[in-house]
JSON list of C-alpha atoms in Angstrom, two decimals:
[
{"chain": "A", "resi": 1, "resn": "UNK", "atom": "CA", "xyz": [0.00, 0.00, 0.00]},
{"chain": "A", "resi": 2, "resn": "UNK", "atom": "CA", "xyz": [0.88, 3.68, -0.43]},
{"chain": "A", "resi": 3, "resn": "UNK", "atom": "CA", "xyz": [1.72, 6.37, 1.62]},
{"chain": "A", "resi": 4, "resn": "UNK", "atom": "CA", "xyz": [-1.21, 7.14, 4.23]},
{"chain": "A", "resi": 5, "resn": "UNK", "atom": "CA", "xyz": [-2.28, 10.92, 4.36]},
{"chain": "A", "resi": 6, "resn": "UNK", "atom": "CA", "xyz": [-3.75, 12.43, 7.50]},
{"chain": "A", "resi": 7, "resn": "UNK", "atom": "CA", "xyz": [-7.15, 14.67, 6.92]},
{"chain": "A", "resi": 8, "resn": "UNK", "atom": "CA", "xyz": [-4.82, 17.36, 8.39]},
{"chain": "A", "resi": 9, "resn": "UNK", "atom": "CA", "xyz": [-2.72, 16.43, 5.27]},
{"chain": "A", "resi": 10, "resn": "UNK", "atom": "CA", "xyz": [-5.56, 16.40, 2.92]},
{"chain": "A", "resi": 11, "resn": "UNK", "atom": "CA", "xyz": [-7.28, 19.49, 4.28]},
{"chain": "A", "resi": 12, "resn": "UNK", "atom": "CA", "xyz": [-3.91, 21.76, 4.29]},
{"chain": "A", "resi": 13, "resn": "UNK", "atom": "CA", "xyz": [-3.91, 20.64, -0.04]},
{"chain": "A", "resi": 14, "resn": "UNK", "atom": "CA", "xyz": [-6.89, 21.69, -0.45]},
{"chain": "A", "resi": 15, "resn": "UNK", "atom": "CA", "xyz": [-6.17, 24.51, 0.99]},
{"chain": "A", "resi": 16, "resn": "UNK", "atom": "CA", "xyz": [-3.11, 24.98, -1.90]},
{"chain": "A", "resi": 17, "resn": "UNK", "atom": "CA", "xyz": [-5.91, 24.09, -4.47]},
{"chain": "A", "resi": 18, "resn": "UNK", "atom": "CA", "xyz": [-7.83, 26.37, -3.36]},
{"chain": "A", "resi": 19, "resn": "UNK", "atom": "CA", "xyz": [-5.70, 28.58, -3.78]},
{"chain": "A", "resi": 20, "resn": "UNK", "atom": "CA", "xyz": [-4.38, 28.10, -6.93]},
{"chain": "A", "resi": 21, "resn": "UNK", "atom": "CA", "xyz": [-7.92, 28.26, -8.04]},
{"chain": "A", "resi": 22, "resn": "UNK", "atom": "CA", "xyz": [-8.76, 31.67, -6.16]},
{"chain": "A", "resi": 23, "resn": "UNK", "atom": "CA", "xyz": [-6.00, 33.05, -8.67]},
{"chain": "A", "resi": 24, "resn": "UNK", "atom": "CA", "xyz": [-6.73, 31.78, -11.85]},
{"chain": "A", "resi": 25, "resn": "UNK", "atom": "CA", "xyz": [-8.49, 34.23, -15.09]},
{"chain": "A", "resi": 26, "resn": "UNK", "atom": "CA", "xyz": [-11.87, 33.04, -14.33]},
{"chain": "A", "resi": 27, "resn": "UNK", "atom": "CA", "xyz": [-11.88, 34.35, -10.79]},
{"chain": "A", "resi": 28, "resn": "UNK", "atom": "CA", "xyz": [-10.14, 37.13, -11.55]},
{"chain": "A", "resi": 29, "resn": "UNK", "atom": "CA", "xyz": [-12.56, 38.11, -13.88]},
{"chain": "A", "resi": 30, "resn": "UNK", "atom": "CA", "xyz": [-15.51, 36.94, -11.54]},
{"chain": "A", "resi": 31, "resn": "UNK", "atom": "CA", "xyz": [-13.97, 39.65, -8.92]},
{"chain": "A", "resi": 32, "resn": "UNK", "atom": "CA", "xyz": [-13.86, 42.25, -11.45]},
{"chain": "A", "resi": 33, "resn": "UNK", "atom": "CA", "xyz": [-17.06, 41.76, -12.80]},
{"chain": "A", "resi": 34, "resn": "UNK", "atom": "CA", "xyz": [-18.63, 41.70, -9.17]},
{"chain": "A", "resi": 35, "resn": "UNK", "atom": "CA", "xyz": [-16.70, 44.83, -8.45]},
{"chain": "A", "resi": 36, "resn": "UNK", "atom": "CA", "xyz": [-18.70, 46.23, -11.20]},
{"chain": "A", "resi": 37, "resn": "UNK", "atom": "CA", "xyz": [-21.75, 45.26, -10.55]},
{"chain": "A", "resi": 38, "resn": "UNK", "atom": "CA", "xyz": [-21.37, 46.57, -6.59]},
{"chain": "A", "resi": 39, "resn": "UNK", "atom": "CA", "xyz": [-20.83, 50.21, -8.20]},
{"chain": "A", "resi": 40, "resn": "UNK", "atom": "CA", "xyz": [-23.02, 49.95, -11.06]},
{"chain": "A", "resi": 41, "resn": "UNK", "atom": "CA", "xyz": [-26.24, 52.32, -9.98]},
{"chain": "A", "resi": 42, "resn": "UNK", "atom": "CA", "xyz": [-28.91, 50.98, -11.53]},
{"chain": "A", "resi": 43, "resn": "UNK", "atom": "CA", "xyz": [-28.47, 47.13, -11.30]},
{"chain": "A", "resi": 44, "resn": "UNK", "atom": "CA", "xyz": [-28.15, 47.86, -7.67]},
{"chain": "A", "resi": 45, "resn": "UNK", "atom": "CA", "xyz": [-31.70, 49.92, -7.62]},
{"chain": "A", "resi": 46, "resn": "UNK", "atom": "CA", "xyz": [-33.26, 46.96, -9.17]},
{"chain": "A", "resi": 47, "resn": "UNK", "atom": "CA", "xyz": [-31.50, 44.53, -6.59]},
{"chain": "A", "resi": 48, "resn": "UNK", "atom": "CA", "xyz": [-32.78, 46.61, -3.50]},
{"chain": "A", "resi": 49, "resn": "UNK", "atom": "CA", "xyz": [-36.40, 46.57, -5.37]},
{"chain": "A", "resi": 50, "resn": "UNK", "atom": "CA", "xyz": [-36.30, 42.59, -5.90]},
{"chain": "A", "resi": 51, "resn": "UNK", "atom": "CA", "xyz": [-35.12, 42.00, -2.75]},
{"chain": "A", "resi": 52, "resn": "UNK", "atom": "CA", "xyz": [-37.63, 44.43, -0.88]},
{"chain": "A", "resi": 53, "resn": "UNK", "atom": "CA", "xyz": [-40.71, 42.59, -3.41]},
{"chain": "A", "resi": 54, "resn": "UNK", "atom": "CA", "xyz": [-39.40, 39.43, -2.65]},
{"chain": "A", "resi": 55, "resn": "UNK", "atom": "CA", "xyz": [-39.80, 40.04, 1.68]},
{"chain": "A", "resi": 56, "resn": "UNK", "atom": "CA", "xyz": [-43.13, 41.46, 0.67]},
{"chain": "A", "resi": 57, "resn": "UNK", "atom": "CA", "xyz": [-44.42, 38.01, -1.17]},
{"chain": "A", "resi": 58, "resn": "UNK", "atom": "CA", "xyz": [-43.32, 35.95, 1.59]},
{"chain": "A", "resi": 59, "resn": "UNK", "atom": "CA", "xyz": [-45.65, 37.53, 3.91]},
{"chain": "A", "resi": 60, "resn": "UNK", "atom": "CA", "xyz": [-48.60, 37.32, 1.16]},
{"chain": "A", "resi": 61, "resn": "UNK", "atom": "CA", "xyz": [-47.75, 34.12, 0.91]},
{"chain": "A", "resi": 62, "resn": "UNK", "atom": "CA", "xyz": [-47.91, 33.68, 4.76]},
{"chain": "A", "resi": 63, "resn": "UNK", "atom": "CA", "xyz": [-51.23, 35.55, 4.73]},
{"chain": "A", "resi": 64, "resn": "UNK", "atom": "CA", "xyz": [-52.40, 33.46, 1.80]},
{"chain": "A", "resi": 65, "resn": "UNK", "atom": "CA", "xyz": [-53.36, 36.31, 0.00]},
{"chain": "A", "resi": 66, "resn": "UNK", "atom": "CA", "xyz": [-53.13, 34.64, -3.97]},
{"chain": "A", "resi": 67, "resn": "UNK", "atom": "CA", "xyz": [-53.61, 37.81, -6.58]},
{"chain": "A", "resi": 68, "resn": "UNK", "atom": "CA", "xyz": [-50.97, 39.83, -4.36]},
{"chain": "A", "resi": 69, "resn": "UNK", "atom": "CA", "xyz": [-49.00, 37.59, -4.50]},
{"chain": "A", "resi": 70, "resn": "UNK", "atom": "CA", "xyz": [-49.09, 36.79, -8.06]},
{"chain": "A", "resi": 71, "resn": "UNK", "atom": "CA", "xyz": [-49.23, 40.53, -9.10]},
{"chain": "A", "resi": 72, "resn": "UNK", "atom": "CA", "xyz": [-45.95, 40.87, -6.59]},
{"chain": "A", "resi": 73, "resn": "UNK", "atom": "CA", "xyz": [-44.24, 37.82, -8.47]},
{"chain": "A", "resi": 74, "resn": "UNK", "atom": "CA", "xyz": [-45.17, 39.80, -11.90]},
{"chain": "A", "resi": 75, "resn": "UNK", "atom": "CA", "xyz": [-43.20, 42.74, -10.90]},
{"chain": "A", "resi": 76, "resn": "UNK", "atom": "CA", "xyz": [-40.30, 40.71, -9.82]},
{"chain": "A", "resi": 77, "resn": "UNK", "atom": "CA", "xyz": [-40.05, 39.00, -12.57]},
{"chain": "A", "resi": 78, "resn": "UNK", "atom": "CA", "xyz": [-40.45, 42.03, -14.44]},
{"chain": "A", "resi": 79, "resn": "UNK", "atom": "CA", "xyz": [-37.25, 43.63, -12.70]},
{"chain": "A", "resi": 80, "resn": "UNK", "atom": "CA", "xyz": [-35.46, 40.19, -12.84]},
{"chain": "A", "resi": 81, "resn": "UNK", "atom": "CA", "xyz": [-35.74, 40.44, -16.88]},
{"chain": "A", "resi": 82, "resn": "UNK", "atom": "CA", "xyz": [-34.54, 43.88, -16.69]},
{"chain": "A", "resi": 83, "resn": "UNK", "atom": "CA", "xyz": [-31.73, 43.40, -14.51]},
{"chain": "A", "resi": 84, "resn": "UNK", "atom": "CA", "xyz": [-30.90, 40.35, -16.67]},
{"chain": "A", "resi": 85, "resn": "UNK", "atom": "CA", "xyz": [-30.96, 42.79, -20.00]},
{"chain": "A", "resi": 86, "resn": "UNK", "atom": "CA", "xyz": [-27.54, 44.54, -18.43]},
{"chain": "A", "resi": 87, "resn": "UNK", "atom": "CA", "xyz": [-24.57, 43.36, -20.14]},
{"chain": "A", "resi": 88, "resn": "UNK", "atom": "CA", "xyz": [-22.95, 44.04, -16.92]},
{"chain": "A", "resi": 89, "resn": "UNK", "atom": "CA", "xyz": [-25.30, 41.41, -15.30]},
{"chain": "A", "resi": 90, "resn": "UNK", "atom": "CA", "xyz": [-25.08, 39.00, -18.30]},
{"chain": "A", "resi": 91, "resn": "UNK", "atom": "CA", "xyz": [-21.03, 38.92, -18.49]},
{"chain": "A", "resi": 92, "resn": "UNK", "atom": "CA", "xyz": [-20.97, 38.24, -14.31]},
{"chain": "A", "resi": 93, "resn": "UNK", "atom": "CA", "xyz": [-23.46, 35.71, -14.46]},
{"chain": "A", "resi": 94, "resn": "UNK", "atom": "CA", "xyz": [-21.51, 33.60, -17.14]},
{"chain": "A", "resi": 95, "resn": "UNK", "atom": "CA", "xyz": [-18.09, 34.32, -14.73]},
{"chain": "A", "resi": 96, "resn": "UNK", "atom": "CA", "xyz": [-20.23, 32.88, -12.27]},
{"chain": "A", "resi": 97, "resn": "UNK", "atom": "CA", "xyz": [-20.98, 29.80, -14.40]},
{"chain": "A", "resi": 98, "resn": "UNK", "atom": "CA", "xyz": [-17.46, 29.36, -15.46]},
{"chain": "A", "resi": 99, "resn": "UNK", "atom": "CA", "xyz": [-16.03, 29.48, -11.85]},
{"chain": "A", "resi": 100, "resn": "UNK", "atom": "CA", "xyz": [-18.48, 27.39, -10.90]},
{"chain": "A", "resi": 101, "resn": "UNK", "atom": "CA", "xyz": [-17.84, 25.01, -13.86]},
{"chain": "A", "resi": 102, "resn": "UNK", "atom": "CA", "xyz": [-14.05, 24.81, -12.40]},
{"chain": "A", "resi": 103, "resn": "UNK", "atom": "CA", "xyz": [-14.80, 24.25, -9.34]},
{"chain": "A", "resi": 104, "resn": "UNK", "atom": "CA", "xyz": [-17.19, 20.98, -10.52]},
{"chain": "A", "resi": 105, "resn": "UNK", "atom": "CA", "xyz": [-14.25, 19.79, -12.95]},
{"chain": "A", "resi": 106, "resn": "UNK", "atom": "CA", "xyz": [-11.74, 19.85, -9.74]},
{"chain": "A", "resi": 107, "resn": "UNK", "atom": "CA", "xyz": [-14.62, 18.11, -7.46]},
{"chain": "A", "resi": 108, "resn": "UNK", "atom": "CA", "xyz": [-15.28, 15.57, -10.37]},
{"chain": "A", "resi": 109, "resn": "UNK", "atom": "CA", "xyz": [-11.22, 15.02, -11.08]},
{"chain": "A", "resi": 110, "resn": "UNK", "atom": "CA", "xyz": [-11.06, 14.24, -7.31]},
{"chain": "A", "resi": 111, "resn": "UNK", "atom": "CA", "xyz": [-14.38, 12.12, -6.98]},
{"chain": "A", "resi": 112, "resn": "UNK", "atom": "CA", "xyz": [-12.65, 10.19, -10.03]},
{"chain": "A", "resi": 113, "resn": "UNK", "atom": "CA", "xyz": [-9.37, 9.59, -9.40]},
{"chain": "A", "resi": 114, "resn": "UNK", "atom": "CA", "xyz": [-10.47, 8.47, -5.14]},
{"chain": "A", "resi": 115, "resn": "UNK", "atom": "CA", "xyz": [-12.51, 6.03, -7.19]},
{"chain": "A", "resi": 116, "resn": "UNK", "atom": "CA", "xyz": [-10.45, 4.73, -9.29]},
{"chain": "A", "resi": 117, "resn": "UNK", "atom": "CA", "xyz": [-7.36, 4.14, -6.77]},
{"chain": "A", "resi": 118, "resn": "UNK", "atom": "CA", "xyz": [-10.15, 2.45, -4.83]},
{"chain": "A", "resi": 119, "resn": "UNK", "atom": "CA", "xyz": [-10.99, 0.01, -7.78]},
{"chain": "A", "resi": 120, "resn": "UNK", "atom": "CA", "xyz": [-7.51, -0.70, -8.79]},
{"chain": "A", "resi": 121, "resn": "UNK", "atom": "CA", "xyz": [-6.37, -1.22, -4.76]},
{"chain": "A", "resi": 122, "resn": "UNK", "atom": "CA", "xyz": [-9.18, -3.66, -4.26]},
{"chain": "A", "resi": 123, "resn": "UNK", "atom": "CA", "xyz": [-8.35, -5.80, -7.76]},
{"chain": "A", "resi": 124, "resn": "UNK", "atom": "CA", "xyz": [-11.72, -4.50, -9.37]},
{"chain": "A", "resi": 125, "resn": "UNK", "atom": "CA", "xyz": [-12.29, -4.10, -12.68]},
{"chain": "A", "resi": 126, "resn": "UNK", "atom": "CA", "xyz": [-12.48, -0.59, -13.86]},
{"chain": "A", "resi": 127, "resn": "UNK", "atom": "CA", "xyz": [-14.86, -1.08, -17.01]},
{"chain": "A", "resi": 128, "resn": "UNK", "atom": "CA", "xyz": [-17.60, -2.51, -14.92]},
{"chain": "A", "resi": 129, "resn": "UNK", "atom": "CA", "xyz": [-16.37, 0.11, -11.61]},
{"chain": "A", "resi": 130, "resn": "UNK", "atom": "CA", "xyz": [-16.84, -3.16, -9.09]},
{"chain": "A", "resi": 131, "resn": "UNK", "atom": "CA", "xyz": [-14.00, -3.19, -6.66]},
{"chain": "A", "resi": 132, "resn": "UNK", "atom": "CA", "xyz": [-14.09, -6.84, -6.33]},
{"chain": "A", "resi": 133, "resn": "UNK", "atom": "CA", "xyz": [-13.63, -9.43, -8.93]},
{"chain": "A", "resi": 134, "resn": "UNK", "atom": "CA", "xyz": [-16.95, -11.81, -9.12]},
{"chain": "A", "resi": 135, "resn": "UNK", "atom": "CA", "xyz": [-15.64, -15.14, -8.05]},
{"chain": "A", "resi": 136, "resn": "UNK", "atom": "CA", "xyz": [-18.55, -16.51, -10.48]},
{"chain": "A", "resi": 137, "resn": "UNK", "atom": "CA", "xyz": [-16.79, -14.89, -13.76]},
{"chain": "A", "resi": 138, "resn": "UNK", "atom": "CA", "xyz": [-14.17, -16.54, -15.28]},
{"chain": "A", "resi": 139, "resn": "UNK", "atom": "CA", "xyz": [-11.61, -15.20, -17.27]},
{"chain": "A", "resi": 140, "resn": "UNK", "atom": "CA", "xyz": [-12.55, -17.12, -20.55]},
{"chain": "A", "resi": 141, "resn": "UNK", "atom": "CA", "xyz": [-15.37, -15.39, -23.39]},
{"chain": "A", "resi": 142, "resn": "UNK", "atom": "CA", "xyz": [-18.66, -17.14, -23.10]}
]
């Protein structure tokens, strides 16, 4: 067997990772982008509306009261599209997608590779991703 890693061990690489991640262009540009958005005037008028329309729903919903609510959902959805028109808002929405798409290729590489050294440390067959050969399979085609 290999060399045995403590979660201390584990935790302080991700850490590194994380890192290395935190300072790659995708990030960068996510901060930038967010930066932008924080200052821009208007997207953060139609924030502050959404968010105050959105407090106000829950409590119709709480009170039951349908048609407000509805006509409430309308006019956030109605911002939301606006908001969503902003190039601004459209360019740090897809940084958000493609920092999050990073971060789900690093978790997937990981979840991977654990199983794989798993498979092959057991004697399992990869193709089928069993970690145990089937004592009832031979090695001969049928």
């Amino acid at each position: 067997m290999g060399q045995m890693y403590s979660k201390k061990d584990i935790t302080e690489k991700a850490r590194e990772l994380a890192a290395m991640i935190a300072e790659t262009e995708e990030v960068d540009f996510f901060k930038r982008a967010e930066a932008q958005i924080n200052e821009h005037l208007r997207v953060q008028e139609l924030i502050a509306q959404i968010k105050s329309l959105q407090k106000e729903a829950v409590n119709l919903k709480h009170y039951q009261k349908t048609e407000a609510l509805k006509a409430i959902e309308d006019k956030i959805d109605a911002l939301q599209d606006e908001l969503d028109e902003i190039p601004l808002v459209r360019e740090f929405k897809q940084s958000q997608t493609e920092v999050n798409q990073l971060l789900q290729m690093v978790s997937h590489a990981i979840s991977n590779t654990v199983t794989t050294r798993i498979i092959e440390s057991t004697g399992g067959d990869l193709l089928k991703g069993t970690t145990t050969k089937s004592p009832f399979q031979s090695n001969s085609c049928q």
